[in-house]
PDB file of C-alpha atoms and ligand atoms in Angstrom:
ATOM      1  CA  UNK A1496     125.640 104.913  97.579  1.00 51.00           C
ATOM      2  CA  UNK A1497     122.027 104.491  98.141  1.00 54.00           C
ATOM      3  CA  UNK A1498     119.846 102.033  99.828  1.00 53.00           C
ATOM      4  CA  UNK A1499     115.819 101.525 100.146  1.00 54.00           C
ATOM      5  CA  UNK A1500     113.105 101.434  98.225  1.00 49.00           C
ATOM      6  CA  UNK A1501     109.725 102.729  96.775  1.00 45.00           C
ATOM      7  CA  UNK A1502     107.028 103.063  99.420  1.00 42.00           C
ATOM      8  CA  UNK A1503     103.991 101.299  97.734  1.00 38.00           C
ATOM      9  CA  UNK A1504     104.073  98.696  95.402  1.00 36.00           C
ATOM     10  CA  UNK A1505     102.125 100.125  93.032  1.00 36.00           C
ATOM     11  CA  UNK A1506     104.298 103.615  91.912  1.00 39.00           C
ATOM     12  CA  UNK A1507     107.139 101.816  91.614  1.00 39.00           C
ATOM     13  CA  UNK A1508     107.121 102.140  87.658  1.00 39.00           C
ATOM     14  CA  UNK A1509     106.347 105.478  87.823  1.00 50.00           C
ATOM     15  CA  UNK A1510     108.779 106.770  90.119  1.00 54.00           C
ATOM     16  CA  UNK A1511     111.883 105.732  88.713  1.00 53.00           C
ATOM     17  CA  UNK A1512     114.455 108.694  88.088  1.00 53.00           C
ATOM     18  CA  UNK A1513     114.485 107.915  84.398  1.00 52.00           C
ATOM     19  CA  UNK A1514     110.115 107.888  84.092  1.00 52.00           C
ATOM     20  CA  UNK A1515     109.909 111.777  83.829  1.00 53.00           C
ATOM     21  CA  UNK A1516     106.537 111.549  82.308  1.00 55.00           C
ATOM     22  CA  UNK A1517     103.067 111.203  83.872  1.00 55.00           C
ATOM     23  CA  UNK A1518     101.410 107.938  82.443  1.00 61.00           C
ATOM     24  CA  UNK A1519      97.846 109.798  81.853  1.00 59.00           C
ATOM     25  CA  UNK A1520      99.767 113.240  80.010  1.00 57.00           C
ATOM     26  CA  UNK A1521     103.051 111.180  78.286  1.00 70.00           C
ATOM     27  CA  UNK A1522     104.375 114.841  77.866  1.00 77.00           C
ATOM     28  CA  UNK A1523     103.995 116.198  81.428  1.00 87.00           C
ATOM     29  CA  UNK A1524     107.238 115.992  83.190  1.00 92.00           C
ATOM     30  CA  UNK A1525     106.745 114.809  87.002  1.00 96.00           C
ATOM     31  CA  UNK A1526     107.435 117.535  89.572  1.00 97.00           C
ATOM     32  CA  UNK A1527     109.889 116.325  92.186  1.00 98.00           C
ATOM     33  CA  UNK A1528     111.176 117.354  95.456  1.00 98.00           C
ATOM     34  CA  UNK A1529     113.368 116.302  98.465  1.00 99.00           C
ATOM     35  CA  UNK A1530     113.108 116.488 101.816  1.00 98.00           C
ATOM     36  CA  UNK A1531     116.823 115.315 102.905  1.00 98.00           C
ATOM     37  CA  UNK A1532     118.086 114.970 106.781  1.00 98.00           C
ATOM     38  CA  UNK A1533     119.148 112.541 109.613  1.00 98.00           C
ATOM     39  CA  UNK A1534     115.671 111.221 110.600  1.00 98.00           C
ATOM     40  CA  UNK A1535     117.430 109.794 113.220  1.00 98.00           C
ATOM     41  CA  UNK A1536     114.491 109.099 113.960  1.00 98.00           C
ATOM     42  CA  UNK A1537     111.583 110.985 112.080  1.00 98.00           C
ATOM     43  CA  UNK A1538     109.310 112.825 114.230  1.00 98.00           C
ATOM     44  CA  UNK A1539     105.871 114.422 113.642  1.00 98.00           C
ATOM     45  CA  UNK A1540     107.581 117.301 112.807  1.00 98.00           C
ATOM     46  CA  UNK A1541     109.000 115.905 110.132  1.00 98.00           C
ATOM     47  CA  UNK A1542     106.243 113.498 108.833  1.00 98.00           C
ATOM     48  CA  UNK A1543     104.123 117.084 108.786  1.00 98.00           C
ATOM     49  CA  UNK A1544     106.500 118.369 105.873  1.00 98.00           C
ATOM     50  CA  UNK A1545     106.691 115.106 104.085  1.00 98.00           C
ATOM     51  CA  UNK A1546     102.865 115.401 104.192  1.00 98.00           C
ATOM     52  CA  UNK A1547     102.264 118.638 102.785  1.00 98.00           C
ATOM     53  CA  UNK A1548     105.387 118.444 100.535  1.00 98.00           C
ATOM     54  CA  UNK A1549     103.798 115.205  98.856  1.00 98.00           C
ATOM     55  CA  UNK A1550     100.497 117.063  98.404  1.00 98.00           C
ATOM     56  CA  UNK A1551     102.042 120.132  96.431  1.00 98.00           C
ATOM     57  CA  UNK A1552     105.073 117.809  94.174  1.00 98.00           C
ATOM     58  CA  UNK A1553     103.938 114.338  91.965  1.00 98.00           C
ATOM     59  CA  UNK A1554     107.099 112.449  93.861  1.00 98.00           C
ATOM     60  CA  UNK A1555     108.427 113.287  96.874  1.00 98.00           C
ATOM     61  CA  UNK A1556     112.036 111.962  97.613  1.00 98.00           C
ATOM     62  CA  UNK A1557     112.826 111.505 101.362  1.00 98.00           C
ATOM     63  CA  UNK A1558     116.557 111.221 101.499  1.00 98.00           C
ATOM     64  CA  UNK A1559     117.589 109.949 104.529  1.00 98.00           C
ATOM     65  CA  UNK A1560     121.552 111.660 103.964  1.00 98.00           C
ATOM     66  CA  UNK A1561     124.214 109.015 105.699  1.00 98.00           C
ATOM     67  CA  UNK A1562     126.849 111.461 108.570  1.00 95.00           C
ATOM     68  CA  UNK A1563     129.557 108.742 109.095  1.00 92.00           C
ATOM     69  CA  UNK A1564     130.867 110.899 111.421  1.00 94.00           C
ATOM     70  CA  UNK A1565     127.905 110.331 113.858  1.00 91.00           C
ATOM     71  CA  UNK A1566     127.105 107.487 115.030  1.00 91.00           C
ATOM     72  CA  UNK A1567     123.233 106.938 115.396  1.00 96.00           C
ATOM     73  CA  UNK A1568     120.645 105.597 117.576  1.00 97.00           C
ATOM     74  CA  UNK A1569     119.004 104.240 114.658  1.00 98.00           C
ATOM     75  CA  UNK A1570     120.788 102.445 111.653  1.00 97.00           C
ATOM     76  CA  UNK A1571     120.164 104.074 108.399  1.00 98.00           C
ATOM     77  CA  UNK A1572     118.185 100.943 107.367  1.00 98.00           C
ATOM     78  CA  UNK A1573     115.770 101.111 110.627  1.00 98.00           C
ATOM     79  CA  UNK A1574     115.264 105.051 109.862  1.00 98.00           C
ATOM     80  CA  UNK A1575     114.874 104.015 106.118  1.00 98.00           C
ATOM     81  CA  UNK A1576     111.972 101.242 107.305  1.00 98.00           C
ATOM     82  CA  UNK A1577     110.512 103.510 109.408  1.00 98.00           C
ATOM     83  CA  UNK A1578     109.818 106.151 106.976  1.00 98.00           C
ATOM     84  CA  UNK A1579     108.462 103.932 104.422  1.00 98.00           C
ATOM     85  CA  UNK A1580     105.893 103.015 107.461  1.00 98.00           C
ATOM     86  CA  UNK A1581     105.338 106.115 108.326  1.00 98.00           C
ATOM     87  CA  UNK A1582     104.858 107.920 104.715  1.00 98.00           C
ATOM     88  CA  UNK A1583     102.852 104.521 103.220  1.00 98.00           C
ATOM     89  CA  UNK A1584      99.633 105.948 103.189  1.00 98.00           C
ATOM     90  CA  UNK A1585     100.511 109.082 100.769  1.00 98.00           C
ATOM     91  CA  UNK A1586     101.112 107.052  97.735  1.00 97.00           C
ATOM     92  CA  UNK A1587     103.740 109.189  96.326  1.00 98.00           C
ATOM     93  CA  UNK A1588     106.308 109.419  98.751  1.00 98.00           C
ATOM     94  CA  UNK A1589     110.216 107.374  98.160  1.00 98.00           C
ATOM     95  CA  UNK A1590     113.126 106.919 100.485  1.00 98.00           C
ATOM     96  CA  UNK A1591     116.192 105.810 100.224  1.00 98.00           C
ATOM     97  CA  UNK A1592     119.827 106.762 101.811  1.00 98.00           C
ATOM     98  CA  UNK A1593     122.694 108.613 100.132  1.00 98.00           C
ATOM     99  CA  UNK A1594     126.039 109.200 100.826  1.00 98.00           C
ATOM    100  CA  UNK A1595     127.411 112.422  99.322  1.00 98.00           C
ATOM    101  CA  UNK A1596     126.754 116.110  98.653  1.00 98.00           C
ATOM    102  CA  UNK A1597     122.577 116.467  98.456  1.00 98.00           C
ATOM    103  CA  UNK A1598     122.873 118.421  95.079  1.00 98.00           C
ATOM    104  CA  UNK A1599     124.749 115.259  93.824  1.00 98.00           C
ATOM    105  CA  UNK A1600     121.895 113.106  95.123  1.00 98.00           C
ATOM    106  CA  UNK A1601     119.392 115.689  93.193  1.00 98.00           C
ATOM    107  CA  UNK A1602     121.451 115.727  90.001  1.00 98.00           C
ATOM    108  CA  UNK A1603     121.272 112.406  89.636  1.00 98.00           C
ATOM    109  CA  UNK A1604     117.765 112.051  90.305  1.00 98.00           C
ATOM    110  CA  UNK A1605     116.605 114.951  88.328  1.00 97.00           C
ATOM    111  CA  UNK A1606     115.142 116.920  91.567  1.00 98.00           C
ATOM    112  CA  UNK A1607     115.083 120.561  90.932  1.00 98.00           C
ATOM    113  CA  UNK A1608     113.607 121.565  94.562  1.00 98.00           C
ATOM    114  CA  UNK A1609     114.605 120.609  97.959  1.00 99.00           C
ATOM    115  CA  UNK A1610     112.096 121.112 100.711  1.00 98.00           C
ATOM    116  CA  UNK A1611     112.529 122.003 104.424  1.00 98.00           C
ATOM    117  CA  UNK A1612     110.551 122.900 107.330  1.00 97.00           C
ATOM    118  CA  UNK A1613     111.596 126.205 109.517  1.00 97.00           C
ATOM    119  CA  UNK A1614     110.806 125.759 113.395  1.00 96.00           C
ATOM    120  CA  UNK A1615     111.825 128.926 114.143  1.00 92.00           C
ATOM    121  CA  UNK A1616     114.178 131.735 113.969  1.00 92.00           C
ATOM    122  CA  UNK A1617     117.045 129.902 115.201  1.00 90.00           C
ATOM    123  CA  UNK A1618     116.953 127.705 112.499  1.00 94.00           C
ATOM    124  CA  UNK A1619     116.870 130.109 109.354  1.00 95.00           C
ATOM    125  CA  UNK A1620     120.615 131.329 109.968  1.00 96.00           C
ATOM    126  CA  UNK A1621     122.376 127.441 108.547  1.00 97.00           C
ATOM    127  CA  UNK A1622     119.529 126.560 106.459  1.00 98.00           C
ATOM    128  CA  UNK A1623     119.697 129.491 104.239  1.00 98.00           C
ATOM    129  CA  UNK A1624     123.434 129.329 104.285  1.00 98.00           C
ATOM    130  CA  UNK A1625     123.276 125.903 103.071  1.00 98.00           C
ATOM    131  CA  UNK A1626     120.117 126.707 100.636  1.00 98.00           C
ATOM    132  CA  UNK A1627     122.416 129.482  99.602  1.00 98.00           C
ATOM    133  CA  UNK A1628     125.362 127.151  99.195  1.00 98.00           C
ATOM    134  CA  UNK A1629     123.508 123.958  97.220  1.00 98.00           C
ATOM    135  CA  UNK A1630     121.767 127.359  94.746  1.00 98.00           C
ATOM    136  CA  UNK A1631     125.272 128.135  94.474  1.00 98.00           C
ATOM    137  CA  UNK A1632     126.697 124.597  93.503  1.00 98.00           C
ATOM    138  CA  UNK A1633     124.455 123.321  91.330  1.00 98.00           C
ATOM    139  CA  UNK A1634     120.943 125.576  90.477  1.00 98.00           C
ATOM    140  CA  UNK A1635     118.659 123.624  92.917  1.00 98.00           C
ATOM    141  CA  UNK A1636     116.227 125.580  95.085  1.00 98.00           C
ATOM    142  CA  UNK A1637     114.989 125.422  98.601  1.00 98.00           C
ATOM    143  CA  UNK A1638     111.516 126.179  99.371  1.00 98.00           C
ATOM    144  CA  UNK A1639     111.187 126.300 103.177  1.00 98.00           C
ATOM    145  CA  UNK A1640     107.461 125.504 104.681  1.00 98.00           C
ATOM    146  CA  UNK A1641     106.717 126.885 108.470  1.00 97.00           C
ATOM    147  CA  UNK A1642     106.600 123.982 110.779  1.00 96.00           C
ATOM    148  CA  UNK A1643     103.289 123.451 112.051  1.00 96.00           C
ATOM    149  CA  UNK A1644     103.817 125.148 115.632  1.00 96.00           C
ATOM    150  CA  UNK A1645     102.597 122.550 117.361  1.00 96.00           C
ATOM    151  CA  UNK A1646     106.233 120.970 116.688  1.00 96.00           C
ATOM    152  CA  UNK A1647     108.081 124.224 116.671  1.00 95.00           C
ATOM    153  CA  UNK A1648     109.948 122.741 119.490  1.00 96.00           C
ATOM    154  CA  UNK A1649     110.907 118.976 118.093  1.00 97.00           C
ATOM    155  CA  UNK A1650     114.080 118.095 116.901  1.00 97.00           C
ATOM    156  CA  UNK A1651     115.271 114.005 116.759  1.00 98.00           C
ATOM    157  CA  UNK A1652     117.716 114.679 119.312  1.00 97.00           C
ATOM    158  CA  UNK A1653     115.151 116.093 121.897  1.00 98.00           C
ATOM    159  CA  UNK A1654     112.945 112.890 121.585  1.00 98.00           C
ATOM    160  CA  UNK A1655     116.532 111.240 121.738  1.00 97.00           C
ATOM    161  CA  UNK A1656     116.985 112.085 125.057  1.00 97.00           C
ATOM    162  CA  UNK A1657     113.883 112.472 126.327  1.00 97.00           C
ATOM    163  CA  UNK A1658     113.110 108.971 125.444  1.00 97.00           C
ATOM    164  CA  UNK A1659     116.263 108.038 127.110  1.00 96.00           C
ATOM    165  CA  UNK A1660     114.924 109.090 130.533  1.00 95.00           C
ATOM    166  CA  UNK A1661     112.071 106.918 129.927  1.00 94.00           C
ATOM    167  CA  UNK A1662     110.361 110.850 129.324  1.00 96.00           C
ATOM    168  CA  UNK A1663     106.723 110.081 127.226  1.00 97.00           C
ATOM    169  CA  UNK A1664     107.352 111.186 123.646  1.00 98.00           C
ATOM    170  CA  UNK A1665     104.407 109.083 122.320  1.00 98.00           C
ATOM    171  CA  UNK A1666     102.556 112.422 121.000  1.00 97.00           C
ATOM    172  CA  UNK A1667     105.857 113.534 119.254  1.00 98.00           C
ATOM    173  CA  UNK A1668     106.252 110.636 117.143  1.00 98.00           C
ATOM    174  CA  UNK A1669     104.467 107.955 114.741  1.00 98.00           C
ATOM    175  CA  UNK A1670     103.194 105.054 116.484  1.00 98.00           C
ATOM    176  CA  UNK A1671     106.517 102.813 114.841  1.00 98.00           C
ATOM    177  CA  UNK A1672     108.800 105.276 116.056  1.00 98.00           C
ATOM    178  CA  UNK A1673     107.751 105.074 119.540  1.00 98.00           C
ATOM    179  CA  UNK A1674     107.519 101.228 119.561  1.00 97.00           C
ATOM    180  CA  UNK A1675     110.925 101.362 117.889  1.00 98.00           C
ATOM    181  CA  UNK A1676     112.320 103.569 120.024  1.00 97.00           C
ATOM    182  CA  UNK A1677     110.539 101.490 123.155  1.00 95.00           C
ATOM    183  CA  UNK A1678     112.312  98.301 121.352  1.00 94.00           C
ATOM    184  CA  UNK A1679     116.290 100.380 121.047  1.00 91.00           C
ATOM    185  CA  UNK A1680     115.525 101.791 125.089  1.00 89.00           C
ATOM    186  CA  UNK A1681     114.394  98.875 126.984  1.00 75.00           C
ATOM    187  CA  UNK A1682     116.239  98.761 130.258  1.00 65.00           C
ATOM    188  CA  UNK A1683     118.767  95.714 130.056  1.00 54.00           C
ATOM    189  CA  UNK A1684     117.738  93.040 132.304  1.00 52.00           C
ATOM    190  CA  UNK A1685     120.334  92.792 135.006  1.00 49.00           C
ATOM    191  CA  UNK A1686     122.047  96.132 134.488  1.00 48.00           C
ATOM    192  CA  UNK A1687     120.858  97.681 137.604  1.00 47.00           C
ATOM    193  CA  UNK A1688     119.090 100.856 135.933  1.00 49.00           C
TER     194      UNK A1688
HETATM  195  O1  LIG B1426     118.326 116.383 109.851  1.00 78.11           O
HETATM  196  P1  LIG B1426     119.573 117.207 109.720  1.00 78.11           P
HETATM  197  O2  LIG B1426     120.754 116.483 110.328  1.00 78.11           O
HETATM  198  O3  LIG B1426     119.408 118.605 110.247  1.00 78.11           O
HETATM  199  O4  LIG B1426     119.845 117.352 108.130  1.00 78.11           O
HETATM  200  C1  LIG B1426     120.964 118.046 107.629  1.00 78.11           C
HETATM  201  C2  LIG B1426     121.242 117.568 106.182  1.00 78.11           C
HETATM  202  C3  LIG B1426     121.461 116.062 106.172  1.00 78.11           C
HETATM  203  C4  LIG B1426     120.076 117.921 105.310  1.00 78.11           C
HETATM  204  C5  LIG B1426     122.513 118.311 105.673  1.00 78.11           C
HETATM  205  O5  LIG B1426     123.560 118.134 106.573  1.00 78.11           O
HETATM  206  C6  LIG B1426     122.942 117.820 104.299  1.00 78.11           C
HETATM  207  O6  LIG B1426     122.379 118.234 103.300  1.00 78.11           O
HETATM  208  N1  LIG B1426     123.937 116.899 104.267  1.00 78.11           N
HETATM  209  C7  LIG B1426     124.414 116.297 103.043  1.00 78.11           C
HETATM  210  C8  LIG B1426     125.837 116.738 102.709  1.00 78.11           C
HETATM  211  C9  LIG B1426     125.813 118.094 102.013  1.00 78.11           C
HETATM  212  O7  LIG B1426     125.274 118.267 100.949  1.00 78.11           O
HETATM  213  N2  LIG B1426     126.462 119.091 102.687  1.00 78.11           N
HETATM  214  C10 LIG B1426     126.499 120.448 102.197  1.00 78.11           C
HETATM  215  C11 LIG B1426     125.312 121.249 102.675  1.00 78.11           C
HETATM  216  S1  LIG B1426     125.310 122.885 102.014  1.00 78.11           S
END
């Protein structure tokens, strides 16, 4: 199942799965990658890999990939809204939500690379067994890209919490995250807190 749509207006025609040409070179196929996870929600961390990812493919799929097993601050709709706001300005950037294995979601969408950021150590163990695992199911590759160390640190569920305890994450997020989040955190009127 997927959900969302083309950030921009104007690519729309060109990024379509089934447009695998460029429209100046009709022969040149476009180069595609994915950046898949929770997003729930993105952080800077993460908008700092869809950024450098979208200057080095022509499309850049953010998948936002749908856990029904954990239930989110954020819908998958909201996250999907918010990365469209977020990722406007590069011009070459899509998201939309999937529900299934990610090599299924790159089969289908012709997407030979998946890309990732790597905070630190602690994070290479599970990523390269699962870039091991999605090589092994289906060809795809994962190119990983060294998070910027300013966010070596930032994970969703960090700002999460932080933000929970009314903690100032406003220089670990995009501007419509943090009013989001300000929007989703709100003490309720009444509730004592
Ligand atoms: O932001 P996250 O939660 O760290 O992202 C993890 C994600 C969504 C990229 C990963 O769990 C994933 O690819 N899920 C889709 C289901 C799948 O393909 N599982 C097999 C992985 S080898």
């Amino acid at each position: 199942m997927t959900t969302g749509r083309t950030a921009g207006s104007r690519q729309t025609a060109d990024l379509t799965p089934d447009r695998k040409t460029d429209r100046k070179t009709e022969e040149k196929p476009l180069r595609r990658a994915v950046c898949p996870g929770s997003f729930d929600p993105i952080t800077n961390g993460h908008l700092d890999i869809v950024a450098r990812a979208s200057k080095l493919y022509d499309v850049v799929h953010v998948a936002v990939m749908i856990n029904k097993s954990k239930r989110g601050l954020f819908t998958i709709e909201e996250r999907i809204a918010l990365i469209e706001e977020c990722t406007a300005e590069y011009g070459n950037v899509t998201v939309e939500s999937f529900h299934g294995l990610l090599v299924d979601y790159c089969k289908q969408r012709d997407i030979p690379a998946i890309v990732k950021g790597l905070r630190a150590v602690s994070d290479f163990d599970y990523e390269q067994q699962m870039a091991q695992m999605n090589n092994g199911l289906s060809g795809v590759e994962t190119l990983f890209i060294p998070t910027n160390p300013v966010y070596s640190f930032l994970s969703s569920s960090l700002v999460r919490e932080v933000a929970a305890w009314g903690g100032d994450v406003s220089h670990l997020v995009p501007e419509p995250v943090h009013r989001a989040l300000a929007g989703k955190l709100r003490p309720q009127e009444g509730s004592g807190n």
